[in-house]
Amino acid sequence: MPAIHLTDRAPEVGADELVAAMCPPPRFDGVRFDTYLPDPAQPSQSAALASCREFAGRIGTAPARRSWWRSLTGGERKPAGKPGLYLDGVFGVGKTHLLAAIWHAVPAPKAFGTFVELTHLVGALGFAETVRRLSGYRLLAIDEFELDDPGDTMLVTRLIAELTSAGVCVAATSNTLPDRLGEGRFAAGDFLREIHAMAERFEIVRVDGADYRHRGLPDAPDPVSDAELLARASAAPGASYDDFDALCAHLGTLHPSRYGKLVEGVSIVHLRGVRPATGQDVALRLVSFADRLYDRAVPVVVSGTPVSKLFTEEMLRGGYRKKYLRAISRLISLSRVSTDLDAEDVSPAPASPLRPA
């Protein structure tokens, strides 16, 4: 059976499709507050769960805003308290689970997207049109919040200011406190006023703990041979098979917001000749690609270098360290799922056995 080649795909995502798709990815369809299991050894997780319930409850009791102008002129009541909730903590402690649970608990209209998807929406619609479309929403949930360059800093801080002034509540997750966003990546000090102004709109909730995906579990599975990789890809319905370098080059031709559609319908990904990323631009695209695979619970099998060695030691010491470690964590998890599938001889792409995070 011929395998799918991701390098043959060039998905397009229109502006209306972007807006309609602003909901939690499939992995998080069934998450709710009741399905979040706080670690008894980490009191902050139970406290974060309570804060998220309270935040969602406040939004749910406020009337939906029918117009941006009426909200700005004080014609409609806004929820009490700060308009933003910011979940800060290391990867693998369930922040995205909590963010999706907030989204599920709040009545429509509402939107959920990654930071990259949000910036692409502004690029597709324009700033004013994005504000117009989202200003009537009760909630905007932003996952993987990060400011990697000055342009994004100015864009997102202004967008959040406009939307929260219009009465939209914003919930976000990140590995970095809001007043330290951009640190180690660009001259964040030049934008401190904008960053601090945005931070003041959020209640900051810390979520401590260890990465649940690897508690007491082994490291990444060993890569398979090229011959075995091809045999597996040929035998699995809906599988993809690509040369790693060719895929990296192909990802460079697509905006990261299109990566989700790139793997749509793929049951399991096979990558030949995996090796450490050759530069920060390639590495950051691989982070976004890994996030979209994880969102959709798509297992991964590789030949060449283990996924745990995808980023160089120099990269892991740099300003994007947290992003790279999150990607490694998720790819190891997806690689172990593929190993379990092979051992059990079952159909690929099952529901993930792991708690979303």
C-alpha positions as a Markdown table, in Angstrom:
| # | Residue | x | y | z |
|---|---|---|---|---|
| 1 | Met | 0.0 | 0.0 | 0.0 |
| 2 | Pro | 1.6 | 3.3 | -1.1 |
| 3 | Ala | 2.2 | 5.7 | 1.8 |
| 4 | Ile | 1.2 | 9.4 | 1.9 |
| 5 | His | 4.0 | 11.8 | 1.3 |
| 6 | Leu | 3.6 | 15.0 | 3.3 |
| 7 | Thr | 6.0 | 16.8 | 0.9 |
| 8 | Asp | 3.3 | 16.3 | -1.8 |
| 9 | Arg | 0.8 | 18.3 | 0.2 |
| 10 | Ala | 0.4 | 22.1 | 0.1 |
| 11 | Pro | -2.8 | 22.8 | 2.1 |
| 12 | Glu | -4.5 | 26.2 | 1.9 |
| 13 | Val | -6.4 | 27.6 | 4.9 |
| 14 | Gly | -8.7 | 30.5 | 4.1 |
| 15 | Ala | -9.6 | 33.3 | 6.5 |
| 16 | Asp | -13.2 | 32.1 | 7.2 |
| 17 | Glu | -11.8 | 28.5 | 7.7 |
| 18 | Leu | -9.3 | 29.9 | 10.2 |
| 19 | Val | -12.1 | 31.5 | 12.2 |
| 20 | Ala | -14.4 | 28.5 | 12.1 |
| 21 | Ala | -11.5 | 26.2 | 13.1 |
| 22 | Met | -10.7 | 28.1 | 16.3 |
| 23 | Cys | -11.6 | 25.4 | 18.7 |
| 24 | Pro | -9.6 | 22.8 | 20.7 |
| 25 | Pro | -7.8 | 20.2 | 18.6 |
| 26 | Pro | -9.2 | 16.6 | 18.6 |
| 27 | Arg | -7.0 | 15.5 | 21.4 |
| 28 | Phe | -8.8 | 17.9 | 23.7 |
| 29 | Asp | -12.4 | 17.2 | 22.5 |
| 30 | Gly | -13.3 | 15.3 | 25.7 |
| 31 | Val | -11.4 | 17.2 | 28.4 |
| 32 | Arg | -13.3 | 18.9 | 31.2 |
| 33 | Phe | -12.5 | 20.2 | 34.6 |
| 34 | Asp | -13.6 | 16.8 | 36.1 |
| 35 | Thr | -11.1 | 14.9 | 33.9 |
| 36 | Tyr | -8.1 | 16.9 | 35.1 |
| 37 | Leu | -6.3 | 14.9 | 37.8 |
| 38 | Pro | -4.1 | 17.1 | 40.0 |
| 39 | Asp | -0.9 | 15.6 | 41.4 |
| 40 | Pro | -1.4 | 15.3 | 45.2 |
| 41 | Ala | 2.2 | 16.3 | 45.6 |
| 42 | Gln | 1.7 | 19.6 | 43.8 |
| 43 | Pro | -0.9 | 21.8 | 45.6 |
| 44 | Ser | -0.6 | 24.4 | 42.9 |
| 45 | Gln | -2.4 | 22.1 | 40.4 |
| 46 | Ser | -5.5 | 21.8 | 42.6 |
| 47 | Ala | -5.4 | 25.6 | 43.1 |
| 48 | Ala | -5.1 | 26.2 | 39.4 |
| 49 | Leu | -8.1 | 23.9 | 38.7 |
| 50 | Ala | -10.1 | 26.0 | 41.2 |
| 51 | Ser | -9.0 | 29.3 | 39.6 |
| 52 | Cys | -9.9 | 28.0 | 36.1 |
| 53 | Arg | -13.4 | 26.9 | 37.3 |
| 54 | Glu | -14.0 | 30.3 | 38.9 |
| 55 | Phe | -12.8 | 32.2 | 35.8 |
| 56 | Ala | -15.0 | 30.1 | 33.5 |
| 57 | Gly | -17.9 | 30.6 | 35.9 |
| 58 | Arg | -17.5 | 34.4 | 35.8 |
| 59 | Ile | -17.5 | 34.4 | 32.1 |
| 60 | Gly | -20.5 | 32.1 | 31.9 |
| 61 | Thr | -22.7 | 34.4 | 34.0 |
| 62 | Ala | -21.9 | 37.5 | 32.0 |
| 63 | Pro | -24.2 | 38.3 | 29.0 |
| 64 | Ala | -22.7 | 37.9 | 25.5 |
| 65 | Arg | -21.6 | 41.1 | 24.0 |
| 66 | Arg | -23.6 | 41.9 | 20.8 |
| 67 | Ser | -21.3 | 44.6 | 19.6 |
| 68 | Trp | -17.9 | 46.0 | 20.1 |
| 69 | Trp | -19.2 | 49.6 | 20.2 |
| 70 | Arg | -21.8 | 48.9 | 22.8 |
| 71 | Ser | -19.2 | 47.3 | 25.0 |
| 72 | Leu | -16.8 | 50.2 | 24.6 |
| 73 | Thr | -19.5 | 52.7 | 25.6 |
| 74 | Gly | -20.4 | 50.8 | 28.7 |
| 75 | Gly | -23.7 | 49.5 | 27.4 |
| 76 | Glu | -23.1 | 46.0 | 28.6 |
| 77 | Arg | -21.9 | 44.5 | 31.8 |
| 78 | Lys | -18.4 | 42.9 | 31.8 |
| 79 | Pro | -17.4 | 40.0 | 34.2 |
| 80 | Ala | -15.9 | 41.1 | 37.5 |
| 81 | Gly | -12.2 | 40.7 | 38.1 |
| 82 | Lys | -9.3 | 40.8 | 35.7 |
| 83 | Pro | -10.2 | 40.0 | 32.1 |
| 84 | Gly | -7.3 | 37.6 | 31.7 |
| 85 | Leu | -6.1 | 34.3 | 33.2 |
| 86 | Tyr | -2.6 | 33.2 | 32.6 |
| 87 | Leu | -1.5 | 29.7 | 33.3 |
| 88 | Asp | 2.3 | 29.6 | 33.8 |
| 89 | Gly | 4.3 | 26.4 | 34.3 |
| 90 | Val | 6.6 | 23.9 | 32.8 |
| 91 | Phe | 5.4 | 21.6 | 30.0 |
| 92 | Gly | 3.6 | 18.4 | 30.8 |
| 93 | Val | 1.6 | 19.7 | 33.8 |
| 94 | Gly | -1.8 | 19.9 | 32.1 |
| 95 | Lys | -2.0 | 23.6 | 31.2 |
| 96 | Thr | -3.6 | 23.0 | 27.8 |
| 97 | His | -6.0 | 20.5 | 29.4 |
| 98 | Leu | -7.2 | 23.3 | 31.8 |
| 99 | Leu | -7.3 | 25.8 | 29.0 |
| 100 | Ala | -9.5 | 23.5 | 26.9 |
| 101 | Ala | -11.7 | 22.8 | 29.9 |
| 102 | Ile | -12.3 | 26.6 | 30.3 |
| 103 | Trp | -13.3 | 26.8 | 26.7 |
| 104 | His | -15.7 | 23.9 | 27.0 |
| 105 | Ala | -17.3 | 25.4 | 30.1 |
| 106 | Val | -17.9 | 28.8 | 28.6 |
| 107 | Pro | -21.0 | 29.4 | 26.4 |
| 108 | Ala | -20.5 | 30.5 | 22.8 |
| 109 | Pro | -19.3 | 32.6 | 21.1 |
| 110 | Lys | -15.7 | 31.7 | 21.9 |
| 111 | Ala | -12.4 | 30.9 | 20.2 |
| 112 | Phe | -9.4 | 28.7 | 20.9 |
| 113 | Gly | -6.1 | 28.7 | 19.1 |
| 114 | Thr | -2.4 | 28.6 | 19.4 |
| 115 | Phe | -0.4 | 31.8 | 19.5 |
| 116 | Val | 0.9 | 31.0 | 15.9 |
| 117 | Glu | -2.7 | 30.5 | 14.7 |
| 118 | Leu | -3.8 | 33.8 | 16.2 |
| 119 | Thr | -1.0 | 35.8 | 14.6 |
| 120 | His | -1.8 | 34.1 | 11.3 |
| 121 | Leu | -5.4 | 35.0 | 11.6 |
| 122 | Val | -4.5 | 38.7 | 12.0 |
| 123 | Gly | -2.2 | 38.3 | 8.9 |
| 124 | Ala | -5.1 | 36.8 | 6.9 |
| 125 | Leu | -7.9 | 39.1 | 8.0 |
| 126 | Gly | -6.0 | 42.3 | 9.0 |
| 127 | Phe | -5.9 | 43.8 | 12.5 |
| 128 | Ala | -9.2 | 45.8 | 12.4 |
| 129 | Glu | -11.2 | 42.9 | 10.9 |
| 130 | Thr | -9.8 | 40.4 | 13.5 |
| 131 | Val | -10.8 | 42.8 | 16.3 |
| 132 | Arg | -14.3 | 43.2 | 14.7 |
| 133 | Arg | -14.8 | 39.5 | 14.4 |
| 134 | Leu | -13.5 | 38.5 | 17.9 |
| 135 | Ser | -14.8 | 41.5 | 19.9 |
| 136 | Gly | -18.3 | 40.0 | 20.3 |
| 137 | Tyr | -16.8 | 36.8 | 21.8 |
| 138 | Arg | -17.0 | 35.8 | 25.5 |
| 139 | Leu | -13.6 | 34.1 | 25.5 |
| 140 | Leu | -10.4 | 33.9 | 23.5 |
| 141 | Ala | -8.2 | 31.0 | 24.6 |
| 142 | Ile | -4.5 | 31.2 | 23.5 |
| 143 | Asp | -2.3 | 28.2 | 23.8 |
| 144 | Glu | 1.5 | 28.2 | 23.8 |
| 145 | Phe | 1.7 | 32.0 | 24.3 |
| 146 | Glu | 5.1 | 33.3 | 23.3 |
| 147 | Leu | 6.5 | 36.5 | 21.9 |
| 148 | Asp | 9.5 | 35.6 | 19.7 |
| 149 | Asp | 10.0 | 39.0 | 17.9 |
| 150 | Pro | 9.2 | 42.7 | 18.3 |
| 151 | Gly | 6.5 | 42.6 | 15.6 |
| 152 | Asp | 4.6 | 39.9 | 17.4 |
| 153 | Thr | 5.0 | 41.8 | 20.7 |
| 154 | Met | 3.4 | 44.9 | 19.4 |
| 155 | Leu | 0.7 | 43.0 | 17.5 |
| 156 | Val | -0.5 | 40.8 | 20.3 |
| 157 | Thr | -0.3 | 43.3 | 23.1 |
| 158 | Arg | -2.4 | 45.7 | 21.0 |
| 159 | Leu | -4.8 | 42.9 | 20.1 |
| 160 | Ile | -5.3 | 41.9 | 23.7 |
| 161 | Ala | -5.8 | 45.5 | 24.8 |
| 162 | Glu | -8.5 | 46.0 | 22.1 |
| 163 | Leu | -10.3 | 42.8 | 22.9 |
| 164 | Thr | -10.3 | 43.0 | 26.7 |
| 165 | Ser | -11.4 | 46.7 | 26.4 |
| 166 | Ala | -14.3 | 45.4 | 24.4 |
| 167 | Gly | -15.2 | 42.9 | 27.1 |
| 168 | Val | -13.6 | 39.8 | 25.8 |
| 169 | Cys | -12.0 | 37.5 | 28.4 |
| 170 | Val | -8.6 | 36.0 | 27.5 |
| 171 | Ala | -7.1 | 32.8 | 28.9 |
| 172 | Ala | -3.6 | 31.8 | 28.0 |
| 173 | Thr | -0.9 | 29.2 | 28.7 |
| 174 | Ser | 2.8 | 29.6 | 28.5 |
| 175 | Asn | 6.1 | 28.5 | 30.0 |
| 176 | Thr | 7.1 | 32.1 | 30.6 |
| 177 | Leu | 5.7 | 34.7 | 32.9 |
| 178 | Pro | 4.0 | 37.5 | 31.0 |
| 179 | Asp | 6.5 | 40.2 | 32.1 |
| 180 | Arg | 9.4 | 38.0 | 30.9 |
| 181 | Leu | 8.0 | 37.1 | 27.4 |
| 182 | Gly | 10.6 | 37.5 | 24.7 |
| 183 | Glu | 13.5 | 37.3 | 27.1 |
| 184 | Gly | 16.6 | 35.7 | 25.5 |
| 185 | Arg | 15.1 | 36.1 | 22.0 |
| 186 | Phe | 15.1 | 39.8 | 21.2 |
| 187 | Ala | 15.6 | 43.1 | 22.9 |
| 188 | Ala | 12.6 | 42.7 | 25.2 |
| 189 | Gly | 13.7 | 45.7 | 27.3 |
| 190 | Asp | 12.7 | 47.9 | 24.4 |
| 191 | Phe | 9.1 | 46.8 | 24.7 |
| 192 | Leu | 8.7 | 46.6 | 28.5 |
| 193 | Arg | 5.9 | 49.1 | 28.6 |
| 194 | Glu | 3.8 | 47.1 | 26.2 |
| 195 | Ile | 4.6 | 43.8 | 27.8 |
| 196 | His | 3.9 | 45.1 | 31.3 |
| 197 | Ala | 0.7 | 46.7 | 30.2 |
| 198 | Met | -0.5 | 43.4 | 28.8 |
| 199 | Ala | 0.6 | 41.5 | 31.9 |
| 200 | Glu | -1.5 | 43.8 | 34.1 |
| 201 | Arg | -4.6 | 42.4 | 32.4 |
| 202 | Phe | -3.9 | 38.9 | 33.6 |
| 203 | Glu | -4.3 | 37.0 | 36.8 |
| 204 | Ile | -1.3 | 34.8 | 36.9 |
| 205 | Val | -1.8 | 31.2 | 38.0 |
| 206 | Arg | 1.2 | 29.0 | 38.6 |
| 207 | Val | 1.0 | 25.3 | 37.7 |
| 208 | Asp | 3.9 | 23.3 | 39.2 |
| 209 | Gly | 4.9 | 19.7 | 38.7 |
| 210 | Ala | 6.9 | 17.3 | 36.5 |
| 211 | Asp | 6.1 | 16.3 | 33.0 |
| 212 | Tyr | 3.4 | 13.6 | 33.4 |
| 213 | Arg | 4.3 | 12.1 | 30.1 |
| 214 | His | 7.6 | 10.7 | 31.4 |
| 215 | Arg | 7.0 | 9.9 | 35.0 |
| 216 | Gly | 8.8 | 6.6 | 35.5 |
| 217 | Leu | 8.8 | 5.8 | 31.8 |
| 218 | Pro | 11.7 | 5.0 | 29.4 |
| 219 | Asp | 13.3 | 7.5 | 27.0 |
| 220 | Ala | 12.6 | 7.6 | 23.3 |
| 221 | Pro | 12.5 | 4.2 | 21.5 |
| 222 | Asp | 15.5 | 3.4 | 19.4 |
| 223 | Pro | 15.2 | 4.4 | 15.7 |
| 224 | Val | 14.4 | 1.6 | 13.3 |
| 225 | Ser | 16.4 | 0.8 | 10.1 |
| 226 | Asp | 15.5 | 2.5 | 6.8 |
| 227 | Ala | 14.2 | -0.8 | 5.5 |
| 228 | Glu | 12.0 | -1.5 | 8.5 |
| 229 | Leu | 10.7 | 2.1 | 8.4 |
| 230 | Leu | 9.6 | 1.7 | 4.7 |
| 231 | Ala | 8.0 | -1.7 | 5.4 |
| 232 | Arg | 6.0 | -0.3 | 8.3 |
| 233 | Ala | 4.8 | 2.7 | 6.3 |
| 234 | Ser | 3.7 | 0.5 | 3.5 |
| 235 | Ala | 1.8 | -1.8 | 5.8 |
| 236 | Ala | -0.1 | 0.8 | 7.8 |
| 237 | Pro | -3.4 | 2.3 | 6.4 |
| 238 | Gly | -3.2 | 6.1 | 6.2 |
| 239 | Ala | 0.5 | 6.2 | 7.0 |
| 240 | Ser | 2.9 | 8.9 | 5.7 |
| 241 | Tyr | 6.5 | 8.4 | 4.7 |
| 242 | Asp | 9.0 | 11.2 | 4.1 |
| 243 | Asp | 12.7 | 12.0 | 4.0 |
| 244 | Phe | 13.4 | 14.1 | 7.1 |
| 245 | Asp | 15.5 | 16.7 | 5.2 |
| 246 | Ala | 12.9 | 17.0 | 2.5 |
| 247 | Leu | 10.1 | 17.5 | 5.0 |
| 248 | Cys | 12.1 | 20.2 | 6.8 |
| 249 | Ala | 12.5 | 22.0 | 3.5 |
| 250 | His | 8.8 | 21.6 | 2.7 |
| 251 | Leu | 7.8 | 23.0 | 6.1 |
| 252 | Gly | 9.8 | 26.1 | 5.2 |
| 253 | Thr | 7.4 | 26.7 | 2.3 |
| 254 | Leu | 4.3 | 26.6 | 4.5 |
| 255 | His | 3.1 | 28.9 | 7.3 |
| 256 | Pro | 3.0 | 27.0 | 10.6 |
| 257 | Ser | -0.8 | 27.6 | 10.8 |
| 258 | Arg | -1.1 | 25.1 | 7.9 |
| 259 | Tyr | 0.8 | 22.3 | 9.6 |
| 260 | Gly | -2.4 | 20.9 | 11.2 |
| 261 | Lys | -4.1 | 20.5 | 7.8 |
| 262 | Leu | -0.8 | 19.1 | 6.4 |
| 263 | Val | -1.3 | 16.0 | 8.6 |
| 264 | Glu | -5.0 | 15.8 | 8.4 |
| 265 | Gly | -6.1 | 12.2 | 7.9 |
| 266 | Val | -2.7 | 10.8 | 8.5 |
| 267 | Ser | -2.7 | 7.8 | 10.9 |
| 268 | Ile | 1.0 | 7.5 | 11.7 |
| 269 | Val | 4.1 | 9.5 | 10.5 |
| 270 | His | 7.3 | 7.8 | 9.3 |
| 271 | Leu | 10.5 | 10.0 | 8.9 |
| 272 | Arg | 13.6 | 8.6 | 7.3 |
| 273 | Gly | 17.1 | 9.9 | 8.2 |
| 274 | Val | 16.2 | 12.1 | 11.2 |
| 275 | Arg | 19.1 | 14.2 | 12.4 |
| 276 | Pro | 19.6 | 17.2 | 14.6 |
| 277 | Ala | 18.1 | 20.4 | 13.2 |
| 278 | Thr | 20.5 | 22.5 | 11.1 |
| 279 | Gly | 19.4 | 25.9 | 12.4 |
| 280 | Gln | 17.0 | 27.8 | 14.6 |
| 281 | Asp | 14.5 | 28.4 | 11.8 |
| 282 | Val | 14.3 | 24.7 | 11.0 |
| 283 | Ala | 14.1 | 23.8 | 14.7 |
| 284 | Leu | 11.2 | 26.2 | 15.4 |
| 285 | Arg | 9.3 | 24.8 | 12.4 |
| 286 | Leu | 9.8 | 21.3 | 13.9 |
| 287 | Val | 8.5 | 22.5 | 17.2 |
| 288 | Ser | 5.3 | 23.7 | 15.5 |
| 289 | Phe | 5.0 | 20.5 | 13.5 |
| 290 | Ala | 5.5 | 18.4 | 16.7 |
| 291 | Asp | 2.7 | 20.4 | 18.4 |
| 292 | Arg | 0.3 | 19.7 | 15.6 |
| 293 | Leu | 1.1 | 16.0 | 15.6 |
| 294 | Tyr | 0.6 | 15.9 | 19.4 |
| 295 | Asp | -2.7 | 17.8 | 19.2 |
| 296 | Arg | -4.0 | 15.1 | 16.8 |
| 297 | Ala | -2.4 | 12.1 | 18.6 |
| 298 | Val | -0.5 | 11.0 | 15.5 |
| 299 | Pro | 2.2 | 8.5 | 16.4 |
| 300 | Val | 5.8 | 8.9 | 15.0 |
| 301 | Val | 8.4 | 6.3 | 13.8 |
| 302 | Val | 11.8 | 7.4 | 12.7 |
| 303 | Ser | 15.1 | 6.1 | 11.4 |
| 304 | Gly | 18.4 | 7.9 | 11.9 |
| 305 | Thr | 18.7 | 9.9 | 15.2 |
| 306 | Pro | 16.4 | 9.4 | 18.1 |
| 307 | Val | 13.8 | 12.2 | 18.5 |
| 308 | Ser | 15.3 | 13.1 | 21.8 |
| 309 | Lys | 18.4 | 14.3 | 19.9 |
| 310 | Leu | 16.5 | 16.5 | 17.5 |
| 311 | Phe | 17.9 | 19.7 | 18.9 |
| 312 | Thr | 21.6 | 20.5 | 19.5 |
| 313 | Glu | 23.0 | 21.1 | 22.9 |
| 314 | Glu | 23.6 | 24.7 | 21.9 |
| 315 | Met | 19.9 | 25.1 | 21.0 |
| 316 | Leu | 18.9 | 23.6 | 24.4 |
| 317 | Arg | 21.0 | 26.3 | 26.1 |
| 318 | Gly | 19.5 | 29.2 | 24.2 |
| 319 | Gly | 16.4 | 31.3 | 24.5 |
| 320 | Tyr | 14.1 | 28.8 | 22.9 |
| 321 | Arg | 15.1 | 26.0 | 25.4 |
| 322 | Lys | 11.5 | 25.6 | 26.8 |
| 323 | Lys | 10.0 | 25.2 | 23.3 |
| 324 | Tyr | 12.6 | 22.6 | 22.3 |
| 325 | Leu | 12.1 | 20.6 | 25.5 |
| 326 | Arg | 8.4 | 20.6 | 25.1 |
| 327 | Ala | 8.7 | 19.3 | 21.5 |
| 328 | Ile | 11.1 | 16.6 | 22.7 |
| 329 | Ser | 8.7 | 15.6 | 25.4 |
| 330 | Arg | 5.8 | 15.3 | 23.0 |
| 331 | Leu | 7.7 | 13.5 | 20.3 |
| 332 | Ile | 9.0 | 10.9 | 22.8 |
| 333 | Ser | 5.4 | 10.4 | 23.9 |
| 334 | Leu | 4.2 | 9.9 | 20.3 |
| 335 | Ser | 7.2 | 7.6 | 19.5 |
| 336 | Arg | 6.3 | 5.4 | 22.5 |
| 337 | Val | 2.7 | 5.2 | 21.2 |
| 338 | Ser | 3.9 | 3.9 | 17.9 |
| 339 | Thr | 6.0 | 1.3 | 19.7 |
| 340 | Asp | 3.0 | 0.2 | 21.7 |
| 341 | Leu | 1.0 | -0.1 | 18.5 |
| 342 | Asp | 3.6 | -2.3 | 16.8 |
| 343 | Ala | 3.8 | -4.5 | 19.9 |
| 344 | Glu | 0.0 | -4.9 | 20.1 |
| 345 | Asp | -0.5 | -5.3 | 16.3 |
| 346 | Val | -3.5 | -3.0 | 16.3 |
| 347 | Ser | -4.8 | -0.4 | 13.9 |
| 348 | Pro | -2.9 | 2.9 | 14.0 |
| 349 | Ala | -4.1 | 6.3 | 15.3 |
| 350 | Pro | -6.1 | 5.2 | 18.3 |
| 351 | Ala | -7.2 | 7.7 | 21.0 |
| 352 | Ser | -4.2 | 8.7 | 23.0 |
| 353 | Pro | -3.9 | 6.9 | 26.3 |
| 354 | Leu | -2.2 | 10.0 | 27.8 |
| 355 | Arg | -3.8 | 12.8 | 29.7 |
| 356 | Pro | -3.7 | 16.0 | 27.5 |
| 357 | Ala | -1.2 | 18.6 | 28.6 |
